[in-house]
Amino acid sequence: RFQLPPSTSKWKRKLFYILHDKLKFPDMLLMVIFSISLKVWVIIMTWFILASIARRYDVAPLFLLATGFGLIFYNLGHRKQGELSAYSVFNEDFRELPGTLNAEHIDRDIRAGRF
């Protein structure tokens, strides 16, 4: 059973009362709703507003593609100085991680008779 912590603000308690007691939302859904921060809720609502505007102007597929690319680029992250990427094409001098198996290593092993 989901319960709010005692330090919860008044407006959250009121919202919880409406959703739980009046609208009979399940506890799992309430847990999801109250675990998301206000900033994320604002982003979600802004996305839905922009999606409806994009749909009105018949550019919804472009909006969805732009959203997908935006999420991909946002989640790429940043490597620390000297940290290698798992993909050698992104590393300086195309250096590979130790233990990487590629076609060149297999070819060398076959030619040397080790395979």
Coordinates of N, CA and C in Angstrom, one line a residue:
R1 N 0.8 -1.2 0.0 CA 0.0 0.0 0.0 C 0.9 1.2 0.0
F2 N 0.6 2.1 -0.9 CA 1.4 3.4 -1.1 C 1.0 4.4 -0.1
Q3 N 1.9 5.0 0.6 CA 1.6 6.1 1.5 C 2.6 7.2 1.3
L4 N 2.2 8.5 1.4 CA 3.1 9.6 1.3 C 3.9 9.8 2.6
P5 N 5.2 10.2 2.4 CA 6.0 10.5 3.6 C 5.4 11.7 4.4
P6 N 5.6 11.7 5.7 CA 5.1 12.8 6.6 C 5.5 14.2 6.1
S7 N 6.7 14.3 5.5 CA 7.2 15.7 5.1 C 6.6 16.2 3.8
T8 N 5.6 15.5 3.2 CA 5.1 15.9 1.9 C 4.3 17.2 2.0
S9 N 4.4 18.0 1.0 CA 3.8 19.3 1.0 C 2.2 19.2 1.0
K10 N 1.6 20.2 1.3 CA 0.1 20.2 1.4 C -0.6 20.0 0.1
W11 N -0.1 20.6 -1.0 CA -0.7 20.4 -2.3 C -0.5 18.9 -2.8
K12 N 0.6 18.3 -2.5 CA 0.7 16.9 -2.9 C -0.2 16.0 -2.1
R13 N -0.4 16.3 -0.8 CA -1.4 15.5 0.0 C -2.8 15.7 -0.5
K14 N -3.1 16.9 -0.9 CA -4.5 17.1 -1.5 C -4.6 16.4 -2.8
L15 N -3.6 16.4 -3.7 CA -3.7 15.7 -4.9 C -3.8 14.2 -4.7
F16 N -3.0 13.7 -3.7 CA -3.1 12.3 -3.3 C -4.5 11.9 -2.9
Y17 N -5.1 12.7 -2.1 CA -6.4 12.5 -1.6 C -7.4 12.4 -2.7
I18 N -7.3 13.3 -3.7 CA -8.2 13.3 -4.9 C -8.0 12.1 -5.7
L19 N -6.8 11.7 -6.0 CA -6.5 10.6 -6.9 C -6.8 9.3 -6.2
H20 N -6.5 9.2 -4.9 CA -6.6 7.9 -4.2 C -8.1 7.6 -3.8
D21 N -8.6 8.6 -3.1 CA -9.9 8.5 -2.5 C -11.1 8.8 -3.4
K22 N -11.0 9.8 -4.2 CA -12.1 10.2 -5.0 C -12.1 9.4 -6.4
L23 N -10.9 9.4 -7.0 CA -10.8 8.7 -8.3 C -10.4 7.3 -8.3
K24 N -10.0 6.8 -7.1 CA -9.7 5.4 -6.9 C -8.6 4.9 -7.8
F25 N -7.5 5.7 -7.9 CA -6.3 5.3 -8.6 C -5.6 4.1 -7.9
P26 N -5.1 3.1 -8.6 CA -4.4 2.0 -8.0 C -3.1 2.5 -7.4
D27 N -2.6 1.8 -6.3 CA -1.4 2.2 -5.6 C -0.2 2.3 -6.5
M28 N -0.1 1.3 -7.4 CA 1.1 1.3 -8.3 C 1.1 2.5 -9.2
L29 N 0.0 3.0 -9.7 CA 0.0 4.2 -10.5 C 0.3 5.4 -9.7
L30 N -0.2 5.5 -8.4 CA 0.1 6.6 -7.5 C 1.6 6.6 -7.2
M31 N 2.2 5.5 -7.1 CA 3.6 5.4 -6.8 C 4.4 6.0 -8.0
V32 N 4.0 5.7 -9.2 CA 4.7 6.2 -10.4 C 4.4 7.8 -10.5
I33 N 3.2 8.2 -10.2 CA 2.9 9.6 -10.3 C 3.7 10.4 -9.3
F34 N 3.8 10.0 -8.1 CA 4.5 10.8 -7.1 C 6.0 10.5 -7.0
S35 N 6.5 9.6 -7.8 CA 8.0 9.4 -7.8 C 8.6 10.3 -8.9
I36 N 7.9 10.8 -9.8 CA 8.4 11.7 -10.9 C 8.5 13.1 -10.4
S37 N 9.6 13.7 -10.7 CA 9.8 15.1 -10.2 C 8.9 16.1 -11.0
L38 N 8.8 17.3 -10.4 CA 8.0 18.3 -11.0 C 8.6 18.7 -12.4
K39 N 9.9 18.8 -12.4 CA 10.6 19.2 -13.7 C 10.3 18.2 -14.8
V40 N 10.3 16.9 -14.5 CA 9.9 15.9 -15.5 C 8.5 16.0 -15.9
W41 N 7.6 16.3 -15.0 CA 6.2 16.5 -15.4 C 6.0 17.7 -16.3
V42 N 6.8 18.7 -16.1 CA 6.7 19.9 -17.0 C 7.2 19.6 -18.3
I43 N 8.3 18.8 -18.4 CA 8.8 18.4 -19.7 C 7.8 17.5 -20.5
I44 N 7.2 16.6 -19.7 CA 6.2 15.7 -20.4 C 5.0 16.5 -20.9
M45 N 4.5 17.4 -20.1 CA 3.3 18.2 -20.5 C 3.7 19.1 -21.7
T46 N 4.9 19.7 -21.7 CA 5.3 20.5 -22.8 C 5.4 19.7 -24.1
W47 N 5.9 18.4 -23.9 CA 6.0 17.6 -25.1 C 4.7 17.3 -25.7
F48 N 3.7 17.0 -24.9 CA 2.3 16.7 -25.4 C 1.7 17.9 -26.0
I49 N 1.9 19.1 -25.4 CA 1.4 20.3 -26.0 C 2.0 20.6 -27.4
L50 N 3.4 20.4 -27.5 CA 4.1 20.6 -28.8 C 3.6 19.5 -29.8
A51 N 3.4 18.3 -29.3 CA 2.9 17.2 -30.2 C 1.6 17.6 -30.8
S52 N 0.7 18.1 -30.0 CA -0.6 18.5 -30.5 C -0.5 19.6 -31.5
I53 N 0.4 20.5 -31.3 CA 0.6 21.6 -32.3 C 1.2 21.1 -33.6
A54 N 2.1 20.1 -33.4 CA 2.8 19.5 -34.6 C 1.7 18.7 -35.4
R55 N 0.8 18.1 -34.7 CA -0.3 17.3 -35.4 C -1.2 18.3 -36.2
R56 N -1.5 19.4 -35.6 CA -2.4 20.4 -36.2 C -1.8 20.9 -37.5
Y57 N -0.4 21.0 -37.5 CA 0.2 21.5 -38.7 C 0.8 20.4 -39.6
D58 N 0.4 19.2 -39.4 CA 0.7 18.0 -40.2 C 2.2 17.7 -40.2
V59 N 2.9 18.0 -39.1 CA 4.4 17.7 -39.0 C 4.6 16.7 -37.9
A60 N 3.6 16.0 -37.5 CA 3.8 15.1 -36.3 C 4.9 14.0 -36.5
P61 N 5.0 13.4 -37.8 CA 6.1 12.4 -37.9 C 7.5 13.1 -37.8
L62 N 7.6 14.3 -38.3 CA 8.9 15.0 -38.1 C 9.1 15.3 -36.6
F63 N 8.1 15.6 -35.9 CA 8.2 15.9 -34.4 C 8.6 14.6 -33.7
L64 N 8.1 13.5 -34.1 CA 8.4 12.2 -33.4 C 9.9 11.9 -33.7
L65 N 10.3 12.0 -35.0 CA 11.7 11.8 -35.4 C 12.7 12.7 -34.6
A66 N 12.3 14.0 -34.5 CA 13.2 14.9 -33.8 C 13.2 14.6 -32.3
T67 N 12.1 14.1 -31.8 CA 12.1 13.7 -30.4 C 13.0 12.5 -30.2
G68 N 12.9 11.5 -31.1 CA 13.8 10.3 -31.0 C 15.3 10.7 -31.1
F69 N 15.6 11.5 -32.0 CA 17.0 11.9 -32.2 C 17.5 12.7 -31.0
G70 N 16.6 13.6 -30.5 CA 16.9 14.4 -29.3 C 17.2 13.5 -28.1
L71 N 16.4 12.5 -27.9 CA 16.6 11.5 -26.7 C 17.9 10.8 -26.9
I72 N 18.2 10.4 -28.1 CA 19.4 9.7 -28.4 C 20.6 10.5 -28.0
F73 N 20.7 11.7 -28.5 CA 21.8 12.6 -28.3 C 21.9 13.1 -26.8
Y74 N 20.7 13.2 -26.2 CA 20.7 13.6 -24.8 C 21.4 12.5 -23.9
N75 N 21.1 11.3 -24.3 CA 21.6 10.2 -23.5 C 22.9 9.6 -23.9
L76 N 23.6 10.2 -24.8 CA 24.9 9.8 -25.2 C 25.9 9.8 -24.1
G77 N 25.9 10.9 -23.3 CA 26.8 11.0 -22.2 C 28.1 11.6 -22.6
H78 N 29.0 11.7 -21.7 CA 30.3 12.3 -21.9 C 31.4 11.4 -21.3
R79 N 32.4 11.1 -22.0 CA 33.5 10.3 -21.5 C 34.5 11.2 -20.8
K80 N 35.1 10.7 -19.8 CA 36.2 11.4 -19.1 C 37.5 11.4 -19.9
Q81 N 38.3 12.4 -19.6 CA 39.6 12.5 -20.3 C 40.4 11.2 -20.2
G82 N 40.8 10.6 -21.3 CA 41.5 9.4 -21.4 C 40.7 8.1 -21.4
E83 N 39.4 8.2 -21.2 CA 38.5 7.0 -21.1 C 38.2 6.6 -22.6
L84 N 38.3 5.3 -22.8 CA 38.1 4.7 -24.1 C 36.6 4.4 -24.4
S85 N 36.2 4.6 -25.6 CA 34.9 4.2 -26.0 C 34.9 2.7 -26.4
A86 N 33.7 2.1 -26.2 CA 33.6 0.7 -26.6 C 33.7 0.5 -28.1
Y87 N 33.5 1.6 -28.9 CA 33.6 1.6 -30.3 C 34.9 2.3 -30.7
S88 N 35.7 1.5 -31.4 CA 37.1 2.0 -31.7 C 37.1 3.2 -32.6
V89 N 36.1 3.4 -33.4 CA 36.0 4.5 -34.4 C 36.0 5.9 -33.6
F90 N 35.5 5.9 -32.4 CA 35.4 7.1 -31.6 C 36.7 7.3 -30.8
N91 N 37.6 6.4 -30.7 CA 38.8 6.6 -30.0 C 39.9 7.2 -30.8
E92 N 40.9 7.9 -30.1 CA 42.0 8.5 -30.8 C 42.8 7.3 -31.4
D93 N 43.2 7.5 -32.7 CA 44.0 6.5 -33.4 C 43.3 5.2 -33.6
F94 N 42.0 5.2 -33.4 CA 41.1 4.0 -33.6 C 41.6 2.9 -32.6
R95 N 42.0 3.2 -31.4 CA 42.5 2.2 -30.5 C 41.3 1.4 -30.0
E96 N 41.5 0.1 -29.9 CA 40.5 -0.8 -29.4 C 40.7 -1.1 -27.9
L97 N 39.6 -1.5 -27.3 CA 39.6 -2.0 -25.9 C 40.4 -3.3 -25.8
P98 N 41.1 -3.5 -24.7 CA 41.8 -4.8 -24.6 C 40.8 -5.9 -24.6
G99 N 41.2 -7.0 -25.3 CA 40.3 -8.2 -25.4 C 39.3 -8.1 -26.5
T100 N 39.3 -7.1 -27.3 CA 38.3 -6.9 -28.4 C 38.6 -8.0 -29.5
L101 N 37.6 -8.7 -29.9 CA 37.8 -9.7 -30.9 C 37.2 -9.1 -32.2
N102 N 38.1 -9.1 -33.2 CA 37.6 -8.6 -34.5 C 38.2 -9.5 -35.6
A103 N 37.8 -9.2 -36.9 CA 38.2 -10.0 -38.0 C 39.7 -10.1 -38.2
E104 N 40.4 -9.0 -37.9 CA 41.9 -9.0 -38.0 C 42.5 -10.0 -37.1
H105 N 42.1 -10.0 -35.8 CA 42.6 -11.0 -34.9 C 42.3 -12.4 -35.3
I106 N 41.1 -12.7 -35.8 CA 40.8 -14.0 -36.2 C 41.6 -14.4 -37.4
D107 N 41.8 -13.5 -38.4 CA 42.6 -13.8 -39.6 C 44.0 -14.1 -39.2
R108 N 44.6 -13.3 -38.3 CA 46.0 -13.5 -37.8 C 46.1 -14.9 -37.1
D109 N 45.1 -15.3 -36.3 CA 45.2 -16.6 -35.6 C 45.1 -17.7 -36.6
I110 N 44.2 -17.6 -37.6 CA 44.1 -18.7 -38.6 C 45.4 -18.9 -39.4
R111 N 46.0 -17.7 -39.8 CA 47.2 -17.8 -40.6 C 48.4 -18.4 -39.7
A112 N 48.3 -18.1 -38.4 CA 49.4 -18.6 -37.6 C 49.2 -20.1 -37.1
G113 N 48.0 -20.6 -37.5 CA 47.7 -22.0 -37.1 C 47.2 -22.2 -35.7
R114 N 46.8 -21.1 -35.0 CA 46.4 -21.2 -33.6 C 44.9 -21.4 -33.5
F115 N 44.1 -21.4 -34.6 CA 42.7 -21.4 -34.5 C 42.2 -22.8 -34.8

